[in-house]
CSV table of C-alpha atoms and ligand atoms in Angstrom, one decimal:
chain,number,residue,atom,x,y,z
J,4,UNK,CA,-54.4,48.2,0.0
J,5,UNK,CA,-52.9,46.6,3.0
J,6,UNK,CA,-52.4,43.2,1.6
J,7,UNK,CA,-52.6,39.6,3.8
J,8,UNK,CA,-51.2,36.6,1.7
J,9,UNK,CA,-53.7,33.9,2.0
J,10,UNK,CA,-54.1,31.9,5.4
J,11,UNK,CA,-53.0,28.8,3.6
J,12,UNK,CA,-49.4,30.5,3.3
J,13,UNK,CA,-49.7,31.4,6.7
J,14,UNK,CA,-50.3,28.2,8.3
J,15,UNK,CA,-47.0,26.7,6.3
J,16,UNK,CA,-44.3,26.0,9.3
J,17,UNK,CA,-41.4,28.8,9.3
J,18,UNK,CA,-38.8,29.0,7.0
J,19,UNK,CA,-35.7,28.1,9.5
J,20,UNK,CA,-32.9,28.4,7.5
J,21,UNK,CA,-33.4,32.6,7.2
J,22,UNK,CA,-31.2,33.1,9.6
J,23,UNK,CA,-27.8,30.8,7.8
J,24,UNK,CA,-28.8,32.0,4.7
J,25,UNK,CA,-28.4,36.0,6.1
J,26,UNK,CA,-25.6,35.3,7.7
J,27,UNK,CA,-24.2,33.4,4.6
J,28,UNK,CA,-24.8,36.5,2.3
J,29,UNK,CA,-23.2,38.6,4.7
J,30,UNK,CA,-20.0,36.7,4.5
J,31,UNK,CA,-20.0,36.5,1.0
J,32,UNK,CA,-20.7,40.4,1.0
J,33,UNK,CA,-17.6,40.8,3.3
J,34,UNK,CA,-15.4,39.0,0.8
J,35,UNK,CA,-14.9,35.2,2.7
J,36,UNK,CA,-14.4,32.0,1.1
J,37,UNK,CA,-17.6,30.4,1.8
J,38,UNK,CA,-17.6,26.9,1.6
J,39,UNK,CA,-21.8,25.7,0.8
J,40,UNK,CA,-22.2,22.4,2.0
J,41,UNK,CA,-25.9,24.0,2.5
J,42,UNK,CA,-28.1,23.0,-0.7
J,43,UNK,CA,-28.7,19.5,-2.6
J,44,UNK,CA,-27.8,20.7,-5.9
J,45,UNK,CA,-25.1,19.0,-7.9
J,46,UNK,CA,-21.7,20.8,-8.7
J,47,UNK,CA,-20.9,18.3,-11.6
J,48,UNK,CA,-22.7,19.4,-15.0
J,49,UNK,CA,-25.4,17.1,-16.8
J,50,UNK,CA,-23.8,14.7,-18.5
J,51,UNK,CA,-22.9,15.8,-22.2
J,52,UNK,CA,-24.6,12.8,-24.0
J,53,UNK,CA,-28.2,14.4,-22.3
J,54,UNK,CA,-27.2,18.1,-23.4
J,55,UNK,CA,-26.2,16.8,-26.9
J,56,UNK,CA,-29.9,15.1,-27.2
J,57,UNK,CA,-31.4,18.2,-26.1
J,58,UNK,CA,-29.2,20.3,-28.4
J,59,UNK,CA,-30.7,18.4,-31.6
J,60,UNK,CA,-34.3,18.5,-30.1
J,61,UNK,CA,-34.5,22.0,-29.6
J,62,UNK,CA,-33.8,22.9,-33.4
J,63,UNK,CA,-37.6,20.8,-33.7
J,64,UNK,CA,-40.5,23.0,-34.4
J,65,UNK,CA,-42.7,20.3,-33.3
J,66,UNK,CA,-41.1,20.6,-30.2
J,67,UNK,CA,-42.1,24.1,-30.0
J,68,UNK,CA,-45.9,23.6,-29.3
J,69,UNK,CA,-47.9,23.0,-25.9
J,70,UNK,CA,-46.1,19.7,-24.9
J,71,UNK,CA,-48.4,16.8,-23.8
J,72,UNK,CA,-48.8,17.0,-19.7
J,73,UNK,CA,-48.4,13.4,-18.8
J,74,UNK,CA,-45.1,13.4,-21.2
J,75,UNK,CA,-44.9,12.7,-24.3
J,76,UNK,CA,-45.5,8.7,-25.6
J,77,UNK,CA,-42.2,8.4,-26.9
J,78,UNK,CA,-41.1,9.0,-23.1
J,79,UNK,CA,-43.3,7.6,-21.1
J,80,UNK,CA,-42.2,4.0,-23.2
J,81,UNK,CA,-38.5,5.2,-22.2
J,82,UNK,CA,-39.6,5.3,-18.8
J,83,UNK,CA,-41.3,1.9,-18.4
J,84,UNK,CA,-38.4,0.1,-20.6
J,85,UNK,CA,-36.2,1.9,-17.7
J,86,UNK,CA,-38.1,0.4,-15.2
J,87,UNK,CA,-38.0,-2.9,-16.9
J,88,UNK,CA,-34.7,-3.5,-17.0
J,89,UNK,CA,-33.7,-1.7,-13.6
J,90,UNK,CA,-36.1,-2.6,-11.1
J,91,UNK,CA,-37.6,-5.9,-13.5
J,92,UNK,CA,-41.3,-4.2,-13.0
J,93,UNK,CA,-43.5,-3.9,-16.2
J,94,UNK,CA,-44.9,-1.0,-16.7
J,95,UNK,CA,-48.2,0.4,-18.7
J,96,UNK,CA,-46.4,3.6,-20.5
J,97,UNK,CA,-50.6,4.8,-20.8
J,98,UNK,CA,-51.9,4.2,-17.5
J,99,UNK,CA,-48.6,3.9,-15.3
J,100,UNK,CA,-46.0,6.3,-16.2
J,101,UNK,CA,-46.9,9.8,-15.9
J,102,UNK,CA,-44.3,13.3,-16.5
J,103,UNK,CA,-43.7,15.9,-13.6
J,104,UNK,CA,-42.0,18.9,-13.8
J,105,UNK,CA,-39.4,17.8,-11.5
J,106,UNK,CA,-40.7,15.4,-8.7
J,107,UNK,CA,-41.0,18.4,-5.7
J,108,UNK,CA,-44.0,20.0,-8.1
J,109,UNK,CA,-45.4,16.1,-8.2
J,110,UNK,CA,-45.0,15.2,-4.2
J,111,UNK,CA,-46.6,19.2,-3.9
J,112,UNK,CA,-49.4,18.5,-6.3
J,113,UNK,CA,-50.5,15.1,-5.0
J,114,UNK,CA,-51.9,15.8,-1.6
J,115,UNK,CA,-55.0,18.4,-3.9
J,116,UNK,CA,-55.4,15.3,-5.6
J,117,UNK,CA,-55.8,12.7,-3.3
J,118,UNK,CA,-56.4,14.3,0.3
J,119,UNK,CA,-59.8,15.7,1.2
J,120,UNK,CA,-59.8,18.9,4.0
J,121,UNK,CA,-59.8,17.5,7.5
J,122,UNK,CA,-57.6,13.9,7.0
J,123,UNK,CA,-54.4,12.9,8.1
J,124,UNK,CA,-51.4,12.4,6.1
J,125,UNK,CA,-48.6,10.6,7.6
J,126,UNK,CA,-45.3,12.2,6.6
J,127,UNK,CA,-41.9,11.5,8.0
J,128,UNK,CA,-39.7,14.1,10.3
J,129,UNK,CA,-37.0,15.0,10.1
J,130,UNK,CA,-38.2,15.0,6.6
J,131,UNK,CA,-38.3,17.0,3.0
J,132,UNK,CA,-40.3,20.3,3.8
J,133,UNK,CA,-42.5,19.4,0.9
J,134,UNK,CA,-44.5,16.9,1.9
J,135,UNK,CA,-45.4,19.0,5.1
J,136,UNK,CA,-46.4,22.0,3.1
J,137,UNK,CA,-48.3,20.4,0.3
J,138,UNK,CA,-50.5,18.6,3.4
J,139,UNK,CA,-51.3,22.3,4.5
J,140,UNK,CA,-51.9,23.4,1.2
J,141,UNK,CA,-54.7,20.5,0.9
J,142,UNK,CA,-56.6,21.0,4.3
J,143,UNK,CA,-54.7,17.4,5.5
J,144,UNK,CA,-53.6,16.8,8.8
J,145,UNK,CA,-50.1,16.2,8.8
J,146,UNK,CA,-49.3,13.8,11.5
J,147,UNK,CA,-45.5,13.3,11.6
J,148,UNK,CA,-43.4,9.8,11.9
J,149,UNK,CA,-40.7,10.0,13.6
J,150,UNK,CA,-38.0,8.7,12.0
J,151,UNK,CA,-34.8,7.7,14.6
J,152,UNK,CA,-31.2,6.6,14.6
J,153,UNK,CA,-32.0,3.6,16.0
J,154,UNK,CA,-34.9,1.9,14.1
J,155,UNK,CA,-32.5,2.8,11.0
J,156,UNK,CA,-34.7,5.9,10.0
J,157,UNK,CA,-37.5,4.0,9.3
J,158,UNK,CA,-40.7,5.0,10.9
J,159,UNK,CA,-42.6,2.4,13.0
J,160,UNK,CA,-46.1,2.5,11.4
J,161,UNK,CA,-46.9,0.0,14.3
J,162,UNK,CA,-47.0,2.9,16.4
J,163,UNK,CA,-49.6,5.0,14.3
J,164,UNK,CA,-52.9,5.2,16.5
J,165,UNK,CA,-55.2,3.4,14.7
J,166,UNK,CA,-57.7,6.3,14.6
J,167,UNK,CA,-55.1,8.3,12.8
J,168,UNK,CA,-54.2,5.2,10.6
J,169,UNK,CA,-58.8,5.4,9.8
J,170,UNK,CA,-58.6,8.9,8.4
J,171,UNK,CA,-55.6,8.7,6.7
J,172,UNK,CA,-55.3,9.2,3.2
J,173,UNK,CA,-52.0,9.3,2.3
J,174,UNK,CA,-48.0,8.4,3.5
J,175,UNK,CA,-45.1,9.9,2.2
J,176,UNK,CA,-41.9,7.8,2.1
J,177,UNK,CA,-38.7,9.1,0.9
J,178,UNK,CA,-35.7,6.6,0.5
J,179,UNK,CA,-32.8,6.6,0.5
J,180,UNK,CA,-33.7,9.5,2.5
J,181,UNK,CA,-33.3,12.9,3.1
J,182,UNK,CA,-31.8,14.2,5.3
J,183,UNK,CA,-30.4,10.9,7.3
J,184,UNK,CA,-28.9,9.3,3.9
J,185,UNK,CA,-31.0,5.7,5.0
J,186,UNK,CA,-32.1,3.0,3.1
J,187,UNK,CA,-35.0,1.3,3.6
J,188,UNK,CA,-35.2,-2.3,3.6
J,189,UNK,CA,-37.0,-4.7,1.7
J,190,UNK,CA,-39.0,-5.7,5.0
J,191,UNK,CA,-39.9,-1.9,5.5
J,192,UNK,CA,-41.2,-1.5,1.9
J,193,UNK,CA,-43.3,-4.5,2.3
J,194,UNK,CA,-44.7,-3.8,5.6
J,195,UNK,CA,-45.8,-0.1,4.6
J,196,UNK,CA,-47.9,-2.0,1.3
J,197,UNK,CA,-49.2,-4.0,3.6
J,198,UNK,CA,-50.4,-1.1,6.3
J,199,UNK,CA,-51.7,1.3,3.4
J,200,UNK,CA,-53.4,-1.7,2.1
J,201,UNK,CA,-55.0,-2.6,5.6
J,202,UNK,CA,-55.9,1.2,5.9
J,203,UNK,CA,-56.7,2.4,2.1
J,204,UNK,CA,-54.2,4.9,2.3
J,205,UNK,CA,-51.9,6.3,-0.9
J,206,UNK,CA,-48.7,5.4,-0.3
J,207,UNK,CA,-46.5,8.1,-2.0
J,208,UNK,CA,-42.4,6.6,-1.9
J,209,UNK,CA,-40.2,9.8,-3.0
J,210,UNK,CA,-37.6,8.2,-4.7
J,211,UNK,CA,-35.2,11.0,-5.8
J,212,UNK,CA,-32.1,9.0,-4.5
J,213,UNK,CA,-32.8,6.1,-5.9
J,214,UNK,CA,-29.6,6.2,-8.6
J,215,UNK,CA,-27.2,7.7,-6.5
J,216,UNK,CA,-26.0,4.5,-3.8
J,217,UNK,CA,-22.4,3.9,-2.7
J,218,UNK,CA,-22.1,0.3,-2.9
J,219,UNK,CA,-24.0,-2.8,-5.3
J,220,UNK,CA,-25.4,-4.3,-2.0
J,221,UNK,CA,-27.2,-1.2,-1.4
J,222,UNK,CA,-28.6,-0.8,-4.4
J,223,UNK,CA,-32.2,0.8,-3.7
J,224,UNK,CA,-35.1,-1.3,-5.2
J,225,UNK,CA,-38.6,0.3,-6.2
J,226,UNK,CA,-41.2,0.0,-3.9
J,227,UNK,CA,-43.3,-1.0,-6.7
J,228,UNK,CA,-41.0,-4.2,-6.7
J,229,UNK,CA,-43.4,-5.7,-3.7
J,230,UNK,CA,-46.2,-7.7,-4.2
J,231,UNK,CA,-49.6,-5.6,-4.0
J,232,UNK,CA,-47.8,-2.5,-4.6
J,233,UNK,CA,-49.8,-1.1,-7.4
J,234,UNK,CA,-52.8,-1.4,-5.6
J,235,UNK,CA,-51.9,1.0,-3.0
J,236,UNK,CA,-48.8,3.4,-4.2
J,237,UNK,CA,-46.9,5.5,-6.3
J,238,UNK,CA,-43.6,6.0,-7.1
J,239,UNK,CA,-42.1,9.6,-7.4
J,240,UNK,CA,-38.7,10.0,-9.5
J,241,UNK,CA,-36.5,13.0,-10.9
J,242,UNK,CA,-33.6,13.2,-13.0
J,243,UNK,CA,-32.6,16.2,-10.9
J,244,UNK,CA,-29.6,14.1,-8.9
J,245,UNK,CA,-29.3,11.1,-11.1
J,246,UNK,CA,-28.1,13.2,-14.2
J,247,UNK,CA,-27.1,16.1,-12.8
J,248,UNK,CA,-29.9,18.1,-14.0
J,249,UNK,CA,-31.9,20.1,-11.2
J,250,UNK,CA,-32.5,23.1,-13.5
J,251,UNK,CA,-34.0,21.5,-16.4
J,252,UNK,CA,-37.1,20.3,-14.5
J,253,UNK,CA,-37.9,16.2,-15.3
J,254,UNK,CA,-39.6,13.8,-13.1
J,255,UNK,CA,-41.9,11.1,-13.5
J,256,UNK,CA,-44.4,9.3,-11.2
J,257,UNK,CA,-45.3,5.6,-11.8
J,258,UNK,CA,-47.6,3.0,-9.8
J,259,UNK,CA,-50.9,2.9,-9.4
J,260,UNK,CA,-53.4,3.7,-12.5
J,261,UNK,CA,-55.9,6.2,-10.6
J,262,UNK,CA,-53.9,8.2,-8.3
J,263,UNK,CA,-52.0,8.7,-11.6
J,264,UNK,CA,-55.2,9.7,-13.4
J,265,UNK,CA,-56.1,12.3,-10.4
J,266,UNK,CA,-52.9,14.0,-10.0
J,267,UNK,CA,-52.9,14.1,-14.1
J,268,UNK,CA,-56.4,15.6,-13.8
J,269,UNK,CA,-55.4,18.1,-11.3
J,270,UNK,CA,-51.7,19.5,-13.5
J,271,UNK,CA,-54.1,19.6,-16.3
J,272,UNK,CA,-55.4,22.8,-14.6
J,273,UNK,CA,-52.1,24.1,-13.3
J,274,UNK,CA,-49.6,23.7,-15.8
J,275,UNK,CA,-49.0,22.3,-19.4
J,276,UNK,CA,-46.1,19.8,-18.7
J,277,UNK,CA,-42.0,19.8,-19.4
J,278,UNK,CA,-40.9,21.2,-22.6
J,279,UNK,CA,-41.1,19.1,-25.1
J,280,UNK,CA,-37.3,18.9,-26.0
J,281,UNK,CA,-36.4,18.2,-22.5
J,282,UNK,CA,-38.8,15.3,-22.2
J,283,UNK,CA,-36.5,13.8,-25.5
J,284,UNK,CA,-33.3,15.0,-23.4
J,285,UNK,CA,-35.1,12.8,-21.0
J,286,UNK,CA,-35.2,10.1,-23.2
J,287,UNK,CA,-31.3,9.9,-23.9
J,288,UNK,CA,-30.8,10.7,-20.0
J,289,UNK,CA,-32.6,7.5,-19.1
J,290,UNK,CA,-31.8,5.5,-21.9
J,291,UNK,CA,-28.3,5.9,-20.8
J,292,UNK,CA,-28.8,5.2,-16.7
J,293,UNK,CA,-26.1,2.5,-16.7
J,294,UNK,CA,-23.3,4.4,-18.7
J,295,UNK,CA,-20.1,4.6,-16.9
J,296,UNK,CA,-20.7,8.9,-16.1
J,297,UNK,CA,-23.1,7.6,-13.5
J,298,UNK,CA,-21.1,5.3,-11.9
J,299,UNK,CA,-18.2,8.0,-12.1
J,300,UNK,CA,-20.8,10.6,-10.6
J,301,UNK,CA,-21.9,7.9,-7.6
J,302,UNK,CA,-17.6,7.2,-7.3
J,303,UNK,CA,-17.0,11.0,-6.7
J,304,UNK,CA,-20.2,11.6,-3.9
J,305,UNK,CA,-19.3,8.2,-2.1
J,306,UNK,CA,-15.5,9.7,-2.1
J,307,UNK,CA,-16.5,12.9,-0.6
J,308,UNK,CA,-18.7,11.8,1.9
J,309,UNK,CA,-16.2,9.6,3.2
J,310,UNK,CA,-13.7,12.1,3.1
J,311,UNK,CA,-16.2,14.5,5.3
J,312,UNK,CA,-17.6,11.5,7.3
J,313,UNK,CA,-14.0,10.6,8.7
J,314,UNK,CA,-13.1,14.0,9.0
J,315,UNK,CA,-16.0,15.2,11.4
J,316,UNK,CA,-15.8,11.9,13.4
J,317,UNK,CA,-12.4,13.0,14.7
J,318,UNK,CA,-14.2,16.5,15.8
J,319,UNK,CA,-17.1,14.3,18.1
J,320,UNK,CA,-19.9,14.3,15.5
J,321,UNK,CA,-21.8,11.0,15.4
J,322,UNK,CA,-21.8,9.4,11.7
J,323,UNK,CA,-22.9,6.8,10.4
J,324,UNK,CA,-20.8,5.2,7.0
J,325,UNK,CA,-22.4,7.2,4.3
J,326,UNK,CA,-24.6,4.4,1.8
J,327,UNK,CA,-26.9,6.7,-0.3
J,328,UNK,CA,-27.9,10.3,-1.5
J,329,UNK,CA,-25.3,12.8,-0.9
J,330,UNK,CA,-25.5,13.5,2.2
J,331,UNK,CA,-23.9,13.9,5.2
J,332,UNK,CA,-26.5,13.6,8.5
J,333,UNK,CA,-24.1,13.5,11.4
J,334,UNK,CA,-25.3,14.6,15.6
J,335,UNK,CA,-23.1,17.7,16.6
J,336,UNK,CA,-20.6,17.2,19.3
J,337,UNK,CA,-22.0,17.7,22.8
J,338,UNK,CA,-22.6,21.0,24.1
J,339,UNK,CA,-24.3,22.3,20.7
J,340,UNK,CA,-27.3,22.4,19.2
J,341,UNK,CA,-28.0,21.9,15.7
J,342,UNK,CA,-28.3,26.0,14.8
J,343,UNK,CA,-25.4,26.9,17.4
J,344,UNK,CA,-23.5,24.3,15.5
J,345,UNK,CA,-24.1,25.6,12.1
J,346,UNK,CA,-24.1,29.6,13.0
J,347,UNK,CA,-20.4,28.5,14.6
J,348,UNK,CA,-19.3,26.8,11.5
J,349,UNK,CA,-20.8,29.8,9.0
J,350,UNK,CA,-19.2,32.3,11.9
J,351,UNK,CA,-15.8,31.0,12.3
J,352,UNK,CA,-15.1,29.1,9.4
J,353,UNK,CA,-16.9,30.3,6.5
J,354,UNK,CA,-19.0,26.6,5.9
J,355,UNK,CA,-22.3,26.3,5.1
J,356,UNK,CA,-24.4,23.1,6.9
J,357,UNK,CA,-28.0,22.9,7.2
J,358,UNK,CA,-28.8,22.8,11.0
J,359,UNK,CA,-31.1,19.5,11.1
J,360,UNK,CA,-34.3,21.4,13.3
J,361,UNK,CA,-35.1,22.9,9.3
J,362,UNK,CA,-36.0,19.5,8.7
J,363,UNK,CA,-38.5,19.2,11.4
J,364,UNK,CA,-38.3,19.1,15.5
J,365,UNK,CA,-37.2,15.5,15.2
J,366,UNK,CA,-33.6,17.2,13.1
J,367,UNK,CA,-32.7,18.6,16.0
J,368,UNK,CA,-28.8,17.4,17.8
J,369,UNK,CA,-27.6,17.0,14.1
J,370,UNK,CA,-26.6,18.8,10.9
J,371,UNK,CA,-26.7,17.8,7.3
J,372,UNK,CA,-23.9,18.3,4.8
J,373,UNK,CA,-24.7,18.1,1.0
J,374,UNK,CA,-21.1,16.4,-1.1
J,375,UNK,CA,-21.8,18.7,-3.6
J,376,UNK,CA,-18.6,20.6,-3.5
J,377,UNK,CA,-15.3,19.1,-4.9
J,378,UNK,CA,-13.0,16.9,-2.9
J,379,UNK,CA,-10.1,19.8,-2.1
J,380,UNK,CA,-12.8,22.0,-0.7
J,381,UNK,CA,-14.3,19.2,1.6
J,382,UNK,CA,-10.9,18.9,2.6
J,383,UNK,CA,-10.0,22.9,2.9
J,384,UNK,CA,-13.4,22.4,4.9
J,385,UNK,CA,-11.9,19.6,7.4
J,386,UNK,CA,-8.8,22.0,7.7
J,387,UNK,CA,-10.4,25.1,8.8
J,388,UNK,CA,-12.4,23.1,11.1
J,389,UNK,CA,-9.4,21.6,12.9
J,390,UNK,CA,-8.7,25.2,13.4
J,391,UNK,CA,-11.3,25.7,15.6
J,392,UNK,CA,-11.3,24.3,19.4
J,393,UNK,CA,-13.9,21.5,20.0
G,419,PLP,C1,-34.2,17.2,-4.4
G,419,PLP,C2,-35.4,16.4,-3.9
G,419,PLP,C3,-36.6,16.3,-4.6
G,419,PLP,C4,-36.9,17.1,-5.8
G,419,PLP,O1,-36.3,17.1,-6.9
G,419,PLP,P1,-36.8,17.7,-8.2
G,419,PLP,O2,-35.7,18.6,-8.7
G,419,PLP,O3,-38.0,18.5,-8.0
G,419,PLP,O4,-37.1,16.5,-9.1
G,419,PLP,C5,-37.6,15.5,-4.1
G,419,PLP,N1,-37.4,14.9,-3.0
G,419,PLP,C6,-36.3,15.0,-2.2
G,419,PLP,C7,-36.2,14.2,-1.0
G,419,PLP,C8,-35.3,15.7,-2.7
G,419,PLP,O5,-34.2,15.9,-1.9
């Protein structure tokens, strides 16, 4: 047989960090201390009162059975008393809440639930790879915003031709954002209702960083929180970062009733939900959102990322003071680019970076450093970079 994958997985833009991650193995293979500020995946373990709940659960037979794909009731209430009492937006735990298996298989999914073959989906760049490839996967049009230093990182969706703004059917949003580490404002939030309202457009807000800000004033609200919301959007969640837990698989979407029924409708037919005992691990996880391991978990990212942000300003990188999500989005010193930068940093120093053109054309002239290493190795980091001439 001489095999072709499908065209759909052909079309998907290349995979750009091939090259780091070789050269990464390679000095791993040779023996070096590498030091991976490459991946968004926390260091710090869940946090024991969640893998106590989960403990208990598992020894449920009831637990053992198909789970219920939207989530289970007794989580879905969990969810909208969360959202009650964090962002002061009631919730319908039938109609409004639904499970994911972690949010990047909901933000894949929704685009073959909501976007015919042929429209336009407006998606941020630099930006999360997902929403780009879940587009293609569709038939949509991906028609990037781009998203610069100095309008904040928010896109101007004054600037979307209005023939694209008439076929589109959906806009992702992601803050506190990744890669750049913005936060939206409250003005953004309630002009992007207002424009997917104008347009009938699903409005799609990735809020994965939501939990994890540096300081009170920052503290991200729901985009749900504005008026009209629910009319036009959803809200995508994950307790991947919050609560340490990326492998366990848990997310949630919330918003509006009938995008929520069509991306329900469409995981019916692809998968069977979370496991049943994780969705109750779930339940401790967010019951517990304001105990003090959280605020201890936001304490040690903000501490690293200051440590990292101070450090790299002395080498010529432009950043910004970190606020949100964990990480580091800072423009390489002059002269580089943002692959040179990283292949010099992997070369010559052993540390990992994600060069910021993996994120989309708009990345490049910056690299993005994830805090999840511990404070002495951000600092080992700094060291061996002072090493190197700049
Ligand atoms: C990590 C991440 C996600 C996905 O997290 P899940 O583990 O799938 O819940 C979604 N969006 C952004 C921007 C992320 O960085």
């Amino acid at each position: 047989m001489t095999f072709q994958p499908a065209q759909r997985l052909l079309a998907l833009p290349p995979y750009l960090f091939v090259e780091i991650d070789r050269r990464k193995r390679a000095a791993l293979a040779a023996g070096k201390d590498v030091i991976d500020f490459g991946v968004g995946d926390p260091d710090l373990p869940t946090h024991a009162f969640i893998i106590e709940r989960l403990k208990t659960a598992v020894d449920d037979p009831a637990h053992h059975r198909y789970p219920l794909g939207v989530g289970a009731p007794r989580l879905r209430r969990t969810l909208a008393a969360f959202f009650q009492r964090r962002y002061g937006v009631r919730l319908d735990p039938e109609t409004e809440v639904i499970a994911l298996i972690g949010s990047k298989e909901g933000l894949a999914h929704l685009a073959l639930a909501v976007v015919n073959p042929g429209r336009a989906v407006l998606l941020p760049e630099p930006g999360y790879p997902v929403y780009r490839s879940g587009t293609i996967f569709a038939g949509g049009k991906p028609h990037a915003l781009p998203l610069h230093e100095q309008r904040g990182w928010l896109p101007d969706l004054s600037a979307v031709p209005v023939e694209v703004a008439r076929e589109a059917a959906l806009l992702f949003l992601n803050y506190p954002n990744n890669p750049t580490g913005a936060v939206a404002t409250r003005a953004f939030f309630e002009e992007a209702v207002a424009f997917c309202r104008r347009h009938d457009i699903v409005l799609a807000q990735d809020a994965a960083y939501n939990e994890m800000y540096f300081d009170d004033a920052d503290r991200p609200a729901s985009i749900l929180e504005i008026p009209g919301a629910r009319e036009v959007a959803i809200e995508l969640h994950s307790a991947s970062k919050t609560f340490n837990m990326t492998g366990w698989r848990l997310g949630f979407a919330v918003g509006n009733c009938d995008v929520l029924a069509a991306l329900a409708r469409l995981k019916s037919n692809l998968d069977s939900g979370v496991f049943t005992a994780i969705q109750e691990a779930g339940c401790a996880a967010y019951d517990g959102f304001d105990r003090p391991e959280l605020a201890r978990a936001r304490a040690t990212y903000r501490e690293r990322a200051i440590a990292l942000a101070d450090g790299l300003r002395q080498f010529g990188f432009r950043v910004a003071p970190p606020r949100a999500t964990f990480y580091v989005w800072a423009g390489v010193p002059w002269g580089y680019d943002s692959m040179s930068l990283a292949t010099r940093l992997l070369d010559e120093a052993a540390i990992v970076c994600a060069p910021g053109i993996g994120f989309g054309r708009l990345g490049e002239g910056y690299v993005r450093f994830a805090m999840t290493v511990p404070l002495e190795r951000v600092r080992m980091a700094l060291a061996r970079m002072r090493e190197l001439k700049w």
